Short mmCIF file of N, CA and C and ligand atoms in Angstrom, two decimals:
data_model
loop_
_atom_site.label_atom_id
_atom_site.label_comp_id
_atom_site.label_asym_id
_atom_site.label_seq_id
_atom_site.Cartn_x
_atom_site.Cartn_y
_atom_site.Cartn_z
N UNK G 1 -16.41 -35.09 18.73
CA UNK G 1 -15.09 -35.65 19.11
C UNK G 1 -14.09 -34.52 19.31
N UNK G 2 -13.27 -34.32 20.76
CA UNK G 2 -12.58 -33.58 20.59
C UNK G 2 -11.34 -33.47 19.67
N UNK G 3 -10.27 -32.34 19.38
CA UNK G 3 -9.56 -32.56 18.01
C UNK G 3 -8.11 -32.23 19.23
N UNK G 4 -7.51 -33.51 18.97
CA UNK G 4 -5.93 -33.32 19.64
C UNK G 4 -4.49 -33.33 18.67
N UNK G 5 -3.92 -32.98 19.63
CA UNK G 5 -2.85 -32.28 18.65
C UNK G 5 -2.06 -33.28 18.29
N UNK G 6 -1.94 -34.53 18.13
CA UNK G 6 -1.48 -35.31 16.88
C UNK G 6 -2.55 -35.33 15.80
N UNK G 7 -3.59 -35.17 16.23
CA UNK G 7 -4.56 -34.93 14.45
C UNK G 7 -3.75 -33.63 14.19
N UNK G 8 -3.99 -32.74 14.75
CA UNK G 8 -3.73 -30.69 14.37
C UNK G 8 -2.43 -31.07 13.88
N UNK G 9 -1.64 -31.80 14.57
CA UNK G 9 0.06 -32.12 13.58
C UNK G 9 -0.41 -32.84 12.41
N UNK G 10 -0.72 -33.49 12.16
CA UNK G 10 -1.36 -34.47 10.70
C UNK G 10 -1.66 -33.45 9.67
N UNK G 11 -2.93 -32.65 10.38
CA UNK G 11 -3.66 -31.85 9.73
C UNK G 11 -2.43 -30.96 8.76
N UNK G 12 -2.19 -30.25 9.90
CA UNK G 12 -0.70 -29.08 9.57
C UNK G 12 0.15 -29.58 8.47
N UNK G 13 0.45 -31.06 8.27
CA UNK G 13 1.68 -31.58 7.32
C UNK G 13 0.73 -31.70 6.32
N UNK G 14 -0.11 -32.04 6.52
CA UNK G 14 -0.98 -32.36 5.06
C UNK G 14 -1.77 -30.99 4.14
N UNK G 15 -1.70 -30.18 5.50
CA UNK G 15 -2.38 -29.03 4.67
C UNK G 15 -1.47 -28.03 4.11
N UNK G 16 -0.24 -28.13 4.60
CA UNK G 16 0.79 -27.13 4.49
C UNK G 16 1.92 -27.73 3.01
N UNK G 17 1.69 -29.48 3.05
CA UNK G 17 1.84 -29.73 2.01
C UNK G 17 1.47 -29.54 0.52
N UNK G 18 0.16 -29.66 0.79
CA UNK G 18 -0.59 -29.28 -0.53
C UNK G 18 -0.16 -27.94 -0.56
N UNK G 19 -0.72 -26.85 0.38
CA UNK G 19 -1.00 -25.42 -0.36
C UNK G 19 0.13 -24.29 0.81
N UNK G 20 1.40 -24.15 0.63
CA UNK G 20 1.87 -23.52 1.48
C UNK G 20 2.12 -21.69 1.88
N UNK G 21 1.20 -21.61 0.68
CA UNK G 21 0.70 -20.69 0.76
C UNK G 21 -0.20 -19.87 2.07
N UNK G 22 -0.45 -18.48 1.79
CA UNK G 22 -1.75 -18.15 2.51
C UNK G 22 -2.88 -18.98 3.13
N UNK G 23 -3.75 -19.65 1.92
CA UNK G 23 -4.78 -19.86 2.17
C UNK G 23 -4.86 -21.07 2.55
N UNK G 24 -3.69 -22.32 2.88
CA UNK G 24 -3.18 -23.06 3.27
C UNK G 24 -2.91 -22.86 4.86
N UNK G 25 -2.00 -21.27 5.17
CA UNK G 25 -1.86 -21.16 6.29
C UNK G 25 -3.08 -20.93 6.78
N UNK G 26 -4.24 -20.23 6.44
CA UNK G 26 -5.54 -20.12 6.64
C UNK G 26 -6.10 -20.99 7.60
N UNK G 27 -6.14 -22.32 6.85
CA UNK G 27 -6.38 -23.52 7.48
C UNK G 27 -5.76 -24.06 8.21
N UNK G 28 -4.66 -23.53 8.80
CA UNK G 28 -3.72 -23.99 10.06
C UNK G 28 -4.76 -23.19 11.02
N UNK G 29 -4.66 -22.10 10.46
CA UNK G 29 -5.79 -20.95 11.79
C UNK G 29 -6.53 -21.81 11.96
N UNK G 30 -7.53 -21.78 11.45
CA UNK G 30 -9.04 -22.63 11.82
C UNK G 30 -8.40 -24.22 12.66
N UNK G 31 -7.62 -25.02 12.27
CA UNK G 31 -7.10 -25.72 13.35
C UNK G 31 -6.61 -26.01 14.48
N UNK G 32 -6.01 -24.57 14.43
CA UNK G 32 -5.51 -24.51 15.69
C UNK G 32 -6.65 -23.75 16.47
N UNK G 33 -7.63 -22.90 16.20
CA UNK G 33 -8.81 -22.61 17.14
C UNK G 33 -9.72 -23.90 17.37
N UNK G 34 -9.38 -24.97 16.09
CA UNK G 34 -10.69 -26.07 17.14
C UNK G 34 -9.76 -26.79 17.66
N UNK G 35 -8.26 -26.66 17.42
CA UNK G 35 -7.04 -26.92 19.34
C UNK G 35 -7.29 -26.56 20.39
N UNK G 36 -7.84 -25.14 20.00
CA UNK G 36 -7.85 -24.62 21.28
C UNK G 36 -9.34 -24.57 21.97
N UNK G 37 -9.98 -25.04 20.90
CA UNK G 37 -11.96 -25.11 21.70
C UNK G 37 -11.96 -26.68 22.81
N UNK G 38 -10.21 -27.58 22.52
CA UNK G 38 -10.27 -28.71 23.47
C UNK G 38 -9.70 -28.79 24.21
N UNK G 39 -10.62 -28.52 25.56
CA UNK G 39 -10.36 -27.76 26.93
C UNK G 39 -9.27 -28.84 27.71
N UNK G 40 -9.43 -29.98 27.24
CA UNK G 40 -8.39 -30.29 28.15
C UNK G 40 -7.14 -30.88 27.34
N UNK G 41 -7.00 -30.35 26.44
CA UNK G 41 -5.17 -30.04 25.52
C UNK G 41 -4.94 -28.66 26.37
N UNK G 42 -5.90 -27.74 26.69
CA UNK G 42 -5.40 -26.02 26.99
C UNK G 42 -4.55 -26.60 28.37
N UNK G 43 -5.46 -27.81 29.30
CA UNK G 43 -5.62 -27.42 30.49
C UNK G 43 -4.05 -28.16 30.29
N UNK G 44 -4.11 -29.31 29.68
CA UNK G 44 -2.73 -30.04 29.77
C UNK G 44 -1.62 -29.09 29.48
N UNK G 45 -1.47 -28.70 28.16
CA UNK G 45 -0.40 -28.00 27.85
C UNK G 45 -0.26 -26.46 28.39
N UNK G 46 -1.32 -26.14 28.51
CA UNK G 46 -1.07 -24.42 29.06
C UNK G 46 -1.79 -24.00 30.17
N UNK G 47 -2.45 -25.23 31.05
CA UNK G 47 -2.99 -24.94 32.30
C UNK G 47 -2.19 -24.20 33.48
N UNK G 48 -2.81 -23.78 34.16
CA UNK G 48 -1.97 -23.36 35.61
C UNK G 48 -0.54 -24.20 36.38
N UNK G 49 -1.07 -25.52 36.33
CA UNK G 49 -0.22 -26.27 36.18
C UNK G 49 1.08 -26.45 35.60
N UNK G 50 0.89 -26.69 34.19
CA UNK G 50 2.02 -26.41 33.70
C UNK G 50 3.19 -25.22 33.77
N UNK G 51 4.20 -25.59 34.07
CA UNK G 51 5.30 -24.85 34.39
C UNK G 51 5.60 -23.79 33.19
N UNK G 52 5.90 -22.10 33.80
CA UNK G 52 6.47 -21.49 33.07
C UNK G 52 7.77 -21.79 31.91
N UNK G 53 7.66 -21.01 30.72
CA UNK G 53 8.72 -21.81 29.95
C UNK G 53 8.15 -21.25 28.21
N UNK G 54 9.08 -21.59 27.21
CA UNK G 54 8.83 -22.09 26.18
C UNK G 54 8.85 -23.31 25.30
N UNK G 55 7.88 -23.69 25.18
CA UNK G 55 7.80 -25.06 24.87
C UNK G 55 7.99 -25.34 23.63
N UNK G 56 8.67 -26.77 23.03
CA UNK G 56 8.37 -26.93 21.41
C UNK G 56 7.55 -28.09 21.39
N UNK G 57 6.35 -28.20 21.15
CA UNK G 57 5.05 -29.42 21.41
C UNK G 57 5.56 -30.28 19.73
N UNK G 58 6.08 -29.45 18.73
CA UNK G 58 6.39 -30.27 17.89
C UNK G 58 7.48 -29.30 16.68
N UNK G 59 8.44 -30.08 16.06
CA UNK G 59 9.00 -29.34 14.98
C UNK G 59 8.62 -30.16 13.53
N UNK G 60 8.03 -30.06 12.43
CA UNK G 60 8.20 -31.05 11.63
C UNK G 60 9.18 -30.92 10.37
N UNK G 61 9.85 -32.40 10.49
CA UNK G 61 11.21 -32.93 9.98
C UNK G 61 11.36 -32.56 8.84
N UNK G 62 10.32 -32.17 7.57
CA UNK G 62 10.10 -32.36 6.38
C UNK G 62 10.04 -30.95 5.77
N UNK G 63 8.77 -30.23 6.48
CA UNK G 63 8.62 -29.12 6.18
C UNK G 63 8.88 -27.59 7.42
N UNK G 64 9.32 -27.96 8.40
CA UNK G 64 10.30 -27.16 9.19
C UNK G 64 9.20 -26.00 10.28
N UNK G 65 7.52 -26.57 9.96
CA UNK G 65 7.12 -26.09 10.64
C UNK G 65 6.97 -26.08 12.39
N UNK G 66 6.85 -25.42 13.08
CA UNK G 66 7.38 -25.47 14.31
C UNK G 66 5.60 -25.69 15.67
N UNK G 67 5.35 -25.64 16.31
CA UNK G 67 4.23 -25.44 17.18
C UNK G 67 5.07 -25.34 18.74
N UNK G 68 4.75 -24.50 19.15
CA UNK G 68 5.20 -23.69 20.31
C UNK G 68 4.30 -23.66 21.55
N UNK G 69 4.49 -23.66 22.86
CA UNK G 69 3.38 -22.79 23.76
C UNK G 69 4.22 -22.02 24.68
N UNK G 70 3.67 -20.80 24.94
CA UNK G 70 4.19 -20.19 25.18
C UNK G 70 3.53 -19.88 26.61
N UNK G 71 4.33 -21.01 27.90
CA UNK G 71 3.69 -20.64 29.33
C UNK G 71 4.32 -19.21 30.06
N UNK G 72 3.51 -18.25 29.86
CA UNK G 72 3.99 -17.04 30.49
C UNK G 72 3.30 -17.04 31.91
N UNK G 73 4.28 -16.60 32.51
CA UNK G 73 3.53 -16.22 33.93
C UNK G 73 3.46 -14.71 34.31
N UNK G 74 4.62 -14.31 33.84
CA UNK G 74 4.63 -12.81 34.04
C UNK G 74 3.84 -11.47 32.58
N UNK G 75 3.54 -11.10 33.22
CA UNK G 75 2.64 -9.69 32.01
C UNK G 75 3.75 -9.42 31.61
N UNK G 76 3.97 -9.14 30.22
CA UNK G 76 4.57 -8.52 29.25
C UNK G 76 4.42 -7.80 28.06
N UNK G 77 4.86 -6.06 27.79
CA UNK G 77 4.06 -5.94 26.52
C UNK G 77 5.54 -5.40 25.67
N UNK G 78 5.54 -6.29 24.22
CA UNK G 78 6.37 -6.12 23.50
C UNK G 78 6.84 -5.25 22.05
N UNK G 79 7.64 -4.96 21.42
CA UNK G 79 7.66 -4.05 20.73
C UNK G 79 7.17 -4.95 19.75
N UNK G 80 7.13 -3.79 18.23
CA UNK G 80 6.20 -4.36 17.62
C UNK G 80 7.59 -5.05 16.42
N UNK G 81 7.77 -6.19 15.46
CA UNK G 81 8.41 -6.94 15.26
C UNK G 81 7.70 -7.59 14.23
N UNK G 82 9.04 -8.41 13.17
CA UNK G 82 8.23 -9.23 12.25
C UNK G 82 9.32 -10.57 12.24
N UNK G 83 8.34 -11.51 12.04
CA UNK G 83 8.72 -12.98 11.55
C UNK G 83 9.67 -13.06 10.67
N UNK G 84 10.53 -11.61 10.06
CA UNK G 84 11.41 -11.89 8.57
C UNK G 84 10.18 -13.18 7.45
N UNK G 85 11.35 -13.69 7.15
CA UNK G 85 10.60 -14.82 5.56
C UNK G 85 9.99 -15.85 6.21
N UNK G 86 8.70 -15.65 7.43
CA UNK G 86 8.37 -16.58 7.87
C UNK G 86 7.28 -16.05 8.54
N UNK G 87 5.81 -16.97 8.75
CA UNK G 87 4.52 -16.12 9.01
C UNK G 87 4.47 -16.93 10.47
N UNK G 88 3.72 -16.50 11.12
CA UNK G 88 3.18 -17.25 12.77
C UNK G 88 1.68 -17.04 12.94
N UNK G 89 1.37 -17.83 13.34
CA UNK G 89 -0.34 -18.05 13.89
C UNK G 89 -0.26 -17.82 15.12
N UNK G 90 -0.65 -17.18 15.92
CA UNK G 90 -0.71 -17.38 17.60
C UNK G 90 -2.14 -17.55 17.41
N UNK G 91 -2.25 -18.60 18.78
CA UNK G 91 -3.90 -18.91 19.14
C UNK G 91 -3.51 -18.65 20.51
N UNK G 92 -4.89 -18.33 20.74
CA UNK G 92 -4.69 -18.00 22.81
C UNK G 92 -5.34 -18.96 23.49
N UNK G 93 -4.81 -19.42 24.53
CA UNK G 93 -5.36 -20.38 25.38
C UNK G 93 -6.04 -20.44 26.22
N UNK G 94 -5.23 -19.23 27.32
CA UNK G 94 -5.34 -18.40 28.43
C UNK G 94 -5.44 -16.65 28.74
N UNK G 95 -6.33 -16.57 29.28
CA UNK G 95 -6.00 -14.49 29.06
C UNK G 95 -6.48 -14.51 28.01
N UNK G 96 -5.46 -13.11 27.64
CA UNK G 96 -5.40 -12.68 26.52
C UNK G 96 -4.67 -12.15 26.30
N UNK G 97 -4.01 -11.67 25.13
CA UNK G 97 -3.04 -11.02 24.24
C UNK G 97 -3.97 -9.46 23.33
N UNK G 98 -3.39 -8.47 23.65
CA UNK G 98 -3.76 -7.37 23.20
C UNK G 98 -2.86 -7.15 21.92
N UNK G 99 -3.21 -7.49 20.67
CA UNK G 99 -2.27 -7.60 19.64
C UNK G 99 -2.65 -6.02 18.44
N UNK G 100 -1.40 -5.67 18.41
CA UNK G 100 -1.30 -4.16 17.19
C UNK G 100 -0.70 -4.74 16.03
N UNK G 101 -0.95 -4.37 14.75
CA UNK G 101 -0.28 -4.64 13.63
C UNK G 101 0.01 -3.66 13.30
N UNK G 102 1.09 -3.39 13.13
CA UNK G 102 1.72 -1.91 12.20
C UNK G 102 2.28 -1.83 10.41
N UNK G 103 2.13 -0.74 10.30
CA UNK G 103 2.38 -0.53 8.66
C UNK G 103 3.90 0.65 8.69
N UNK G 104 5.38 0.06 7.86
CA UNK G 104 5.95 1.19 7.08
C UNK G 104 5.48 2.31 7.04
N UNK G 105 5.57 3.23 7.60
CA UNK G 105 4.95 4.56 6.61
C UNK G 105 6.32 5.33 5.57
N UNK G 106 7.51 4.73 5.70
CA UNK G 106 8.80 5.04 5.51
C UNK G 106 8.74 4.07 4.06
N UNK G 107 10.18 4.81 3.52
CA UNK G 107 10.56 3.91 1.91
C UNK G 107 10.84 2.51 2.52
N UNK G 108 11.43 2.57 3.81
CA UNK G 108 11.44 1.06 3.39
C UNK G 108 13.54 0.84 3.37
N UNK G 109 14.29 1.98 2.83
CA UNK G 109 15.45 1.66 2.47
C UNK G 109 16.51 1.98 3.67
N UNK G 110 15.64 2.44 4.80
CA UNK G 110 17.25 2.68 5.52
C UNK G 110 16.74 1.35 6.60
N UNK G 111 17.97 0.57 6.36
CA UNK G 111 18.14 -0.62 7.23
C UNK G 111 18.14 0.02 8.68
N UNK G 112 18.46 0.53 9.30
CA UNK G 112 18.51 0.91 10.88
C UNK G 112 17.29 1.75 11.33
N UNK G 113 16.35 2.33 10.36
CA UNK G 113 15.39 3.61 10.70
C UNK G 113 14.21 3.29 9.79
N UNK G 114 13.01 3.14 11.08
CA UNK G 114 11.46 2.80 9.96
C UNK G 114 10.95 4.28 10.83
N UNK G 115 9.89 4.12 10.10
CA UNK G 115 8.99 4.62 10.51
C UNK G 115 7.39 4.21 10.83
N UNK G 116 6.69 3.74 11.51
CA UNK G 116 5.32 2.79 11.94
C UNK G 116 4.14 3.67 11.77
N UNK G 117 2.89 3.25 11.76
CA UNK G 117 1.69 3.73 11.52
C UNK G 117 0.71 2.00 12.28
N UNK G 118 0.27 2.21 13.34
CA UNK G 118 -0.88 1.50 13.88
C UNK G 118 -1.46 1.04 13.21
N UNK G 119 -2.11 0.04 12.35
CA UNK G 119 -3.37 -0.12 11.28
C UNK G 119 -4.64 -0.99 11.79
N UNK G 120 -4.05 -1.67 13.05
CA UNK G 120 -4.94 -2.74 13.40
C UNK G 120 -4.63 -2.74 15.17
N UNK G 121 -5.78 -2.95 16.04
CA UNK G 121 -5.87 -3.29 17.76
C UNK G 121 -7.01 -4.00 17.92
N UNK G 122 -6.71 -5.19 18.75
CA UNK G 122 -7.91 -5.62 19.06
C UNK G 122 -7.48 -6.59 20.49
N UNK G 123 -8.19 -7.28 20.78
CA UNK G 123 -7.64 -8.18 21.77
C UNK G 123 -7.61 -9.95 21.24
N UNK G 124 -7.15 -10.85 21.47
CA UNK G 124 -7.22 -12.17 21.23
C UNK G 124 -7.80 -12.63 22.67
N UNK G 125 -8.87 -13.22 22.42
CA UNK G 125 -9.04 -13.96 23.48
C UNK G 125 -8.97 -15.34 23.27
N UNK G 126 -9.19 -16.37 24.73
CA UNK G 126 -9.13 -17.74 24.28
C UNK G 126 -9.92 -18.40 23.12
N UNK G 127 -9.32 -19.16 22.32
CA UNK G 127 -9.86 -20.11 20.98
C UNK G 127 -9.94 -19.40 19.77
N UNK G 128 -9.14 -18.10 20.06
CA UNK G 128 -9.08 -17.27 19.06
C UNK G 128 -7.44 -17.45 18.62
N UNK G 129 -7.41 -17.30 16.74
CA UNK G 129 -6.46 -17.32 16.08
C UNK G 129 -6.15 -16.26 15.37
N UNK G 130 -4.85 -15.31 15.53
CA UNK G 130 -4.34 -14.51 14.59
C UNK G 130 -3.40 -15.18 13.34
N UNK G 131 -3.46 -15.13 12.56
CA UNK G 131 -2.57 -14.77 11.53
C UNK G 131 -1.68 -13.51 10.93
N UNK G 132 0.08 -13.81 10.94
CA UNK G 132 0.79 -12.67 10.81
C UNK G 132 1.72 -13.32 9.46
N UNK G 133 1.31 -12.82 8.45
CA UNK G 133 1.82 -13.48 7.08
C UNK G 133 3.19 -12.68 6.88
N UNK G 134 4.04 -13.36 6.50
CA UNK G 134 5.91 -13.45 5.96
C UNK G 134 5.81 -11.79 6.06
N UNK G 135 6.77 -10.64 6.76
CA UNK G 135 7.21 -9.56 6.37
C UNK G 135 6.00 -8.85 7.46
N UNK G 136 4.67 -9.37 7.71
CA UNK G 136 4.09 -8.18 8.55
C UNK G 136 4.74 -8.38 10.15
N UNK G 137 3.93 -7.24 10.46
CA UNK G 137 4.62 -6.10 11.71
C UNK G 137 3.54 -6.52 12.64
N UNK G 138 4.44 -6.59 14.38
CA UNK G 138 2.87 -6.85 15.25
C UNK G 138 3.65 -6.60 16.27
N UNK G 139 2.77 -6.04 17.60
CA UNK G 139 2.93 -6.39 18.41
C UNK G 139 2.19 -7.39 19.73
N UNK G 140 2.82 -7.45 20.77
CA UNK G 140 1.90 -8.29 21.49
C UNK G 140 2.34 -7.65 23.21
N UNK G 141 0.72 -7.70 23.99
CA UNK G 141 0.87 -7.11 24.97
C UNK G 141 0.18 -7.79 25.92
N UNK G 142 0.91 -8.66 27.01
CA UNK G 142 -0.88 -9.47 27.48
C UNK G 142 -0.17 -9.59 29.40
N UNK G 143 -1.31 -10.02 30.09
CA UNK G 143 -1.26 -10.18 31.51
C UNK G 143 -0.38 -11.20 31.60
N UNK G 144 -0.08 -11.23 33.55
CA UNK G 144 0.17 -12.36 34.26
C UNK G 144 -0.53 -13.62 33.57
N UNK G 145 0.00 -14.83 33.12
CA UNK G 145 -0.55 -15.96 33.04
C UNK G 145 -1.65 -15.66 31.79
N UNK G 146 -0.85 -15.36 30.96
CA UNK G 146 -1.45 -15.16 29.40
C UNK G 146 -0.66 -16.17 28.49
N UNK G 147 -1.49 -16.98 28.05
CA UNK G 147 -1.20 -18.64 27.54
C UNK G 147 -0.98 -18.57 26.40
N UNK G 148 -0.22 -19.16 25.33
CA UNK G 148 -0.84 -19.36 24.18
C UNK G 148 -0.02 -19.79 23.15
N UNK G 149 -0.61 -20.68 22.40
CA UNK G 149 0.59 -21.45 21.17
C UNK G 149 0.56 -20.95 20.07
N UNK G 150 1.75 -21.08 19.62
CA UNK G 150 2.57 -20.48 17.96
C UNK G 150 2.71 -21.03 17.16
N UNK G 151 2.56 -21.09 15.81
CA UNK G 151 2.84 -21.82 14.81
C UNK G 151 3.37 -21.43 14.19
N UNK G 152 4.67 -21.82 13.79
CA UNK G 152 5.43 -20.59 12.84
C UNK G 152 6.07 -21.53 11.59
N UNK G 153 6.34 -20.92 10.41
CA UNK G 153 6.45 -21.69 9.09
C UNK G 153 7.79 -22.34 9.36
N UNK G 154 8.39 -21.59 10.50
CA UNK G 154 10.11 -22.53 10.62
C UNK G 154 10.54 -22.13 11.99
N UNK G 155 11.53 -22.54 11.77
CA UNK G 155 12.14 -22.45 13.24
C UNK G 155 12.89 -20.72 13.40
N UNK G 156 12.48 -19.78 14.11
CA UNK G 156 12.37 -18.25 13.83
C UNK G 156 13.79 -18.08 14.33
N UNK G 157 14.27 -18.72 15.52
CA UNK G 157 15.79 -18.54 15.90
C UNK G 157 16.86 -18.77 14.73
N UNK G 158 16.05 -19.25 13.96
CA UNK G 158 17.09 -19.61 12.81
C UNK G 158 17.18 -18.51 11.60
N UNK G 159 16.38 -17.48 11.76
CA UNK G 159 16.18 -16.55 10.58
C UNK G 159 15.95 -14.74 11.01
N UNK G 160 16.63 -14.45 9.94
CA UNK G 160 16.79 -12.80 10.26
C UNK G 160 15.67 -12.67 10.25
N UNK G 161 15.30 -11.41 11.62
CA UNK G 161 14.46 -10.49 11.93
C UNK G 161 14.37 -9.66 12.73
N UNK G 162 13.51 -8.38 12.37
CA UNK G 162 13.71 -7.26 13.32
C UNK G 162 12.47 -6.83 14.04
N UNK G 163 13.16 -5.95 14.99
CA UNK G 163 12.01 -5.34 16.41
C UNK G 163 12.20 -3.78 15.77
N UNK G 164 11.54 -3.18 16.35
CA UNK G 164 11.00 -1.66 16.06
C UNK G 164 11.15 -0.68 17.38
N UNK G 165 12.28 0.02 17.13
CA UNK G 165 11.48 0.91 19.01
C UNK G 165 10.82 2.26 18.41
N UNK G 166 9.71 2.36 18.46
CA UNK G 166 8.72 3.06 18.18
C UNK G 166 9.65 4.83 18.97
N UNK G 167 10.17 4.71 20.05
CA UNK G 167 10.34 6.14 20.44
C UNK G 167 11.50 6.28 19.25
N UNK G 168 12.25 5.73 19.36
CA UNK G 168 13.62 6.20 18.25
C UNK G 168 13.41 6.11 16.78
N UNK G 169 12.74 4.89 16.48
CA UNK G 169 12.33 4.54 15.36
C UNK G 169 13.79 3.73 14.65
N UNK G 170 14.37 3.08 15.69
CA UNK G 170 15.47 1.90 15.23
C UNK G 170 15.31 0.92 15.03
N UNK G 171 15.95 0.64 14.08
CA UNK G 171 15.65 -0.74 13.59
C UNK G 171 16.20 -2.00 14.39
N UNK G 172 16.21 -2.97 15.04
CA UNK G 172 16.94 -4.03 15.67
C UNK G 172 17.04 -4.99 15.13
N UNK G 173 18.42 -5.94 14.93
CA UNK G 173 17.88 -7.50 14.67
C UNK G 173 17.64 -8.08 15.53
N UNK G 174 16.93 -9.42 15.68
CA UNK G 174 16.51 -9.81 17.15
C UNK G 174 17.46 -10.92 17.02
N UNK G 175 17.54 -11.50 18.50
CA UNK G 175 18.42 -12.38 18.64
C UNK G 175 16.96 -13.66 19.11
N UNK G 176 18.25 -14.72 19.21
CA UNK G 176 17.08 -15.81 19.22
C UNK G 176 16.27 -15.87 20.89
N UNK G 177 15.42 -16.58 21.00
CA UNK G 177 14.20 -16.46 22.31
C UNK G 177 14.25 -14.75 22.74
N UNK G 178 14.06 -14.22 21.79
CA UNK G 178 13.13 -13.19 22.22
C UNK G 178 11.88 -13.61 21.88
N UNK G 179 11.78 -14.08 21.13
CA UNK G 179 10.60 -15.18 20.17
C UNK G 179 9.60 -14.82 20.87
N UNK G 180 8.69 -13.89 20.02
CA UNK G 180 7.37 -13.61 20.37
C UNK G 180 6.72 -13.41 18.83
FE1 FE2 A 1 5.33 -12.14 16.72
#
């Protein structure tokens, strides 16, 4: 039976209820990849078809989690950035997303100036799920018509966070729909 995204919303409130933790968000991952193994939710929500844009497929009322898709048409590769007090799942739909995770190599104390260290590269391809838990660092780099939905613990426009420019090593706050 394929798995559509009013079960994956069910799933999400019930699993995020019990354990909102990690290993809770865990199991959002694994949901949202058998979202994305059902080819025609991709084709509906993030097919060719569907119009460029950012989408909100759902917010929930209770616990403030969000599900996103993100129809890109144009290639974009972004600095590397964190969720502040809030983690995101990206699953890929379409393409792919060339995703880096970076590490502090700095104390940590000057608000305007980090310093980064690479720790992780790989690519996401379709039906594949990353997990980026509260405070880590990522970036994302992907083609023309690179698809793919977000799950994030809240609504991210609503909460401090910063971007990284790797040449200067400045710190930014982001403003809202930069949302990546
Ligand atoms: Fe991100």
């Amino acid at each position: 039976m394929p798995y559509h995204l009013d079960q994956f919303i069910a799933d999400c409130s019930a699993i995020l209820t019990r354990d909102p933790g990690p290993q809770g968000r865990e199991e959002v991952r694994l949901g949202l990849e058998r979202l994305l193994s059902n080819a025609d939710f991709v084709r509906q929500c993030c097919g060719d078809d569907v119009p460029q844009g950012l989408k909100t497929l759902y917010e929930d009322p209770k616990l403030g989690f969000q599900i996103l898709a993100h129809i890109n048409d144009k290639a974009r590769a972004g600095q590397p950035h964190d969720h502040g007090e809030s983690w995101a799942i990206y699953g890929q739909a379409t393409k792919y997303t060339e995703m880096t995770e970076w590490e502090r190599v700095d104390d940590g104390r000057d608000p305007k100036h980090a310093k980064l260290k690479q720790v992780k590269k790989y690519r996401l391809m379709p039906g594949q799920a990353g997990i980026y838990q509260n405070g880590a660092i990522h970036a994302i780099d992907y083609p023309d018509k690179s698809r793919f939905v977000r799950v994030t613990g809240t609504n991210l426009d609503k909460i401090s966070r910063v971007r990284f420019d790797l040449k200067t090593g400045e710190v930014h706050q982001m403003t809202p729909q930069i949302a990546t």
